[in-house]
XYZ file of N, CA and C in Angstrom:
300
model
N -71.580 -48.552 -7.904
C -70.207 -48.591 -7.411
C -69.627 -49.960 -7.969
N -68.567 -49.935 -8.541
C -67.892 -51.179 -9.077
C -66.726 -51.528 -8.163
N -66.673 -52.790 -7.695
C -65.682 -53.220 -6.839
C -64.773 -54.169 -7.603
N -63.400 -54.053 -7.438
C -62.478 -54.917 -8.007
C -62.255 -56.193 -7.320
N -61.777 -57.160 -8.028
C -61.384 -58.512 -7.475
C -60.280 -58.235 -6.352
N -59.349 -57.287 -6.597
C -58.276 -56.973 -5.663
C -58.845 -56.423 -4.375
N -59.871 -55.479 -4.549
C -60.508 -54.895 -3.383
C -61.173 -56.028 -2.559
N -61.848 -56.859 -3.211
C -62.555 -58.009 -2.447
C -61.559 -58.811 -1.758
N -60.528 -59.222 -2.432
C -59.496 -60.264 -1.844
C -58.766 -59.575 -0.643
N -58.536 -58.277 -0.731
C -57.794 -57.633 0.273
C -58.601 -57.001 1.410
N -59.937 -57.143 1.266
C -60.832 -56.468 2.271
C -60.546 -57.281 3.659
N -60.602 -56.557 4.762
C -60.496 -57.151 6.051
C -61.487 -58.248 6.336
N -62.779 -58.164 5.913
C -63.799 -59.166 6.199
C -63.375 -60.476 5.451
N -62.853 -60.356 4.254
C -62.619 -61.587 3.523
C -61.387 -62.235 4.084
N -60.381 -61.436 4.382
C -59.172 -61.984 5.070
C -59.511 -62.720 6.373
N -60.316 -62.094 7.236
C -60.721 -62.718 8.423
C -61.490 -64.027 8.284
N -62.374 -64.009 7.244
C -63.148 -65.211 6.995
C -62.267 -66.301 6.477
N -61.330 -65.950 5.585
C -60.440 -66.985 5.087
C -59.515 -67.550 6.175
N -59.137 -66.774 7.164
C -58.342 -67.257 8.281
C -59.126 -68.182 9.181
N -60.502 -67.997 9.118
C -61.392 -68.839 10.024
C -61.646 -70.227 9.404
N -61.391 -70.348 8.047
C -61.686 -71.660 7.390
C -60.724 -72.768 7.957
N -61.055 -73.971 8.036
C -60.204 -75.099 8.380
C -59.153 -75.269 7.333
N -57.826 -75.405 7.714
C -56.889 -75.571 6.632
C -56.987 -76.970 5.864
N -57.350 -78.019 6.579
C -57.356 -79.330 5.919
C -58.633 -79.670 5.265
N -59.685 -78.880 5.589
C -60.912 -79.113 4.805
C -62.138 -78.793 5.603
N -63.341 -78.814 4.978
C -64.568 -78.615 5.528
C -65.482 -79.762 5.384
N -65.002 -80.866 5.042
C -65.884 -82.158 5.052
C -65.190 -83.008 4.037
N -65.932 -84.138 3.764
C -65.443 -85.185 2.879
C -65.278 -84.773 1.453
N -64.373 -85.348 0.671
C -64.260 -85.035 -0.796
C -65.137 -85.818 -1.555
N -65.715 -85.322 -2.543
C -66.711 -86.000 -3.462
C -65.789 -86.750 -4.472
N -66.379 -87.913 -4.924
C -65.674 -88.730 -5.864
C -65.822 -88.165 -7.295
N -66.612 -87.030 -7.380
C -66.916 -86.460 -8.677
C -65.685 -85.466 -9.208
N -64.845 -85.219 -8.305
C -63.727 -84.376 -8.578
C -62.350 -84.893 -8.221
N -61.324 -84.636 -8.963
C -59.967 -85.051 -8.568
C -59.071 -83.826 -8.573
N -58.093 -83.751 -7.746
C -57.109 -82.455 -7.910
C -56.563 -82.388 -9.212
N -56.460 -81.227 -9.756
C -55.850 -80.964 -11.014
C -54.309 -80.604 -10.680
N -53.433 -81.365 -11.220
C -51.951 -81.188 -10.852
C -51.467 -79.876 -11.742
N -50.917 -78.925 -11.019
C -50.256 -77.762 -11.631
C -48.824 -77.688 -11.144
N -47.892 -77.321 -12.148
C -46.548 -77.211 -11.776
C -46.111 -76.128 -10.920
N -46.751 -74.994 -11.129
C -46.384 -73.777 -10.405
C -45.313 -73.061 -11.196
N -45.147 -71.767 -11.064
C -44.063 -71.093 -11.688
C -43.237 -70.186 -10.748
N -43.365 -70.408 -9.447
C -42.584 -69.707 -8.451
C -42.287 -70.811 -7.387
N -41.170 -70.606 -6.764
C -40.691 -71.758 -5.909
C -41.525 -72.012 -4.779
N -42.147 -71.003 -4.095
C -42.973 -71.226 -2.909
C -43.920 -70.041 -2.664
N -44.775 -70.152 -1.676
C -45.631 -69.022 -1.282
C -44.765 -67.953 -0.599
N -43.801 -68.379 0.080
C -42.847 -67.375 0.723
C -42.180 -66.524 -0.301
N -41.984 -67.020 -1.475
C -41.173 -66.301 -2.576
C -42.156 -65.210 -3.238
N -43.470 -65.243 -2.993
C -44.299 -64.256 -3.499
C -43.949 -62.857 -3.091
N -43.504 -62.751 -1.911
C -43.115 -61.343 -1.276
C -42.100 -60.634 -2.157
N -41.124 -61.400 -2.803
C -40.197 -60.754 -3.586
C -40.531 -60.780 -5.053
N -41.816 -61.039 -5.372
C -42.212 -61.192 -6.808
C -43.085 -60.080 -7.130
N -43.111 -58.968 -6.437
C -43.815 -57.840 -6.845
C -45.406 -57.852 -6.599
N -45.833 -58.641 -5.711
C -47.220 -58.697 -5.367
C -47.610 -57.555 -4.313
N -48.762 -57.274 -4.095
C -49.228 -56.195 -3.120
C -48.695 -56.639 -1.699
N -48.569 -55.625 -0.916
C -48.156 -55.894 0.528
C -49.099 -56.848 1.203
N -50.399 -56.567 0.978
C -51.417 -57.586 1.611
C -51.208 -58.966 1.126
N -51.007 -59.155 -0.107
C -50.725 -60.606 -0.647
C -49.478 -61.086 -0.042
N -48.378 -60.322 0.081
C -47.164 -60.851 0.606
C -47.346 -61.286 2.034
N -48.183 -60.472 2.858
C -48.403 -60.870 4.171
C -49.257 -62.127 4.341
N -50.242 -62.252 3.387
C -51.105 -63.306 3.531
C -50.548 -64.634 2.970
N -49.418 -64.561 2.175
C -48.957 -65.789 1.631
C -48.509 -66.802 2.553
N -47.922 -66.285 3.737
C -47.468 -67.282 4.720
C -48.569 -68.070 5.353
N -49.888 -67.540 5.208
C -51.095 -68.322 5.779
C -51.732 -69.107 4.705
N -51.240 -69.194 3.505
C -51.841 -69.977 2.403
C -51.840 -71.411 2.733
N -52.905 -72.184 2.528
C -52.956 -73.577 2.768
C -52.174 -74.298 1.736
N -51.428 -75.390 2.182
C -50.636 -76.182 1.325
C -50.936 -77.627 1.586
N -50.563 -78.530 0.566
C -50.826 -79.964 0.741
C -52.171 -80.327 0.327
N -52.765 -81.360 0.832
C -53.955 -81.883 0.384
C -55.117 -81.343 1.320
N -56.113 -80.830 0.734
C -57.305 -80.360 1.463
C -58.602 -80.376 0.742
N -59.763 -80.164 1.334
C -61.061 -80.252 0.753
C -61.793 -78.974 1.014
N -62.359 -78.342 -0.023
C -63.167 -77.189 0.185
C -64.462 -77.354 -0.568
N -65.590 -77.220 0.082
C -66.881 -77.556 -0.527
C -67.044 -78.893 -1.155
N -66.303 -79.821 -0.742
C -66.308 -81.186 -1.292
C -65.344 -81.333 -2.383
N -64.658 -80.331 -2.916
C -63.714 -80.521 -3.999
C -62.338 -80.647 -3.424
N -61.599 -81.737 -3.799
C -60.267 -82.008 -3.270
C -59.277 -81.112 -4.013
N -58.271 -80.539 -3.286
C -57.247 -79.762 -3.822
C -55.926 -80.363 -3.328
N -54.850 -80.330 -4.167
C -53.449 -80.647 -3.765
C -52.637 -79.440 -4.154
N -52.228 -78.659 -3.068
C -51.578 -77.393 -3.318
C -50.123 -77.479 -3.086
N -49.329 -77.216 -4.062
C -47.875 -77.239 -3.950
C -47.333 -75.845 -4.155
N -46.528 -75.732 -5.311
C -46.034 -74.467 -5.726
C -47.131 -73.629 -6.278
N -47.124 -72.354 -5.993
C -48.154 -71.423 -6.502
C -47.867 -71.080 -7.948
N -48.900 -70.686 -8.699
C -48.830 -70.134 -10.043
C -49.080 -68.643 -9.860
N -48.047 -67.806 -10.209
C -48.195 -66.365 -10.134
C -48.548 -65.884 -11.537
N -49.756 -65.182 -11.455
C -50.424 -64.521 -12.651
C -50.111 -63.011 -12.487
N -49.483 -62.485 -13.511
C -49.260 -61.000 -13.410
C -49.691 -60.346 -14.669
N -48.855 -60.148 -15.594
C -49.180 -59.222 -16.791
C -49.333 -59.954 -18.110
N -49.234 -61.409 -18.000
C -49.472 -62.180 -19.184
C -50.084 -63.524 -18.744
N -50.745 -64.203 -19.742
C -51.279 -65.564 -19.310
C -50.218 -66.574 -19.028
N -50.572 -67.494 -18.203
C -49.705 -68.614 -17.858
C -50.327 -69.884 -18.355
N -49.608 -70.695 -19.006
C -50.137 -71.937 -19.536
C -49.515 -73.119 -18.727
N -50.401 -74.061 -18.223
C -49.960 -75.236 -17.515
C -50.477 -76.449 -18.255
N -49.695 -77.393 -18.511
C -50.122 -78.655 -19.179
C -50.700 -79.485 -18.104
N -51.922 -80.065 -18.402
C -52.655 -80.949 -17.546
C -52.979 -82.226 -18.329
N -52.109 -83.158 -18.171
C -52.159 -84.489 -18.883
C -53.370 -85.232 -18.366
N -54.247 -85.796 -19.332
C -55.397 -86.591 -18.923
C -56.554 -85.904 -18.411
N -56.601 -84.506 -18.334
C -57.726 -83.755 -17.818
C -58.675 -83.609 -18.985
N -60.028 -83.996 -18.600
C -61.095 -83.883 -19.581
C -62.182 -83.057 -18.916
N -62.735 -82.143 -19.610
C -63.895 -81.298 -19.146
C -64.798 -81.035 -20.239
N -65.982 -80.682 -19.998
C -67.072 -80.553 -20.879
C -67.097 -79.141 -21.501
N -66.246 -78.153 -20.986
C -66.131 -76.897 -21.449
C -64.734 -76.407 -21.662
């Protein structure tokens, strides 16, 4: 049986587990990572509902974490979302260096 990413993300167990996570973080941030700044290509998470996403995604968008938070020690700074649909989206990341 092959399961899709959409099935996984929209499954009730995953949605319930995601809602149980602390919004601001699960512990201290490691100094080995820094948030990657992304511009976003849609005005807000609330605007996703009118952007042609699934009904489950539109409902969940209002619960999306925003601002600064930590997950598994990795710091995130969440502002405007990046909507991926039928073509790649390119975001410039000045000063970002990675080994791969």
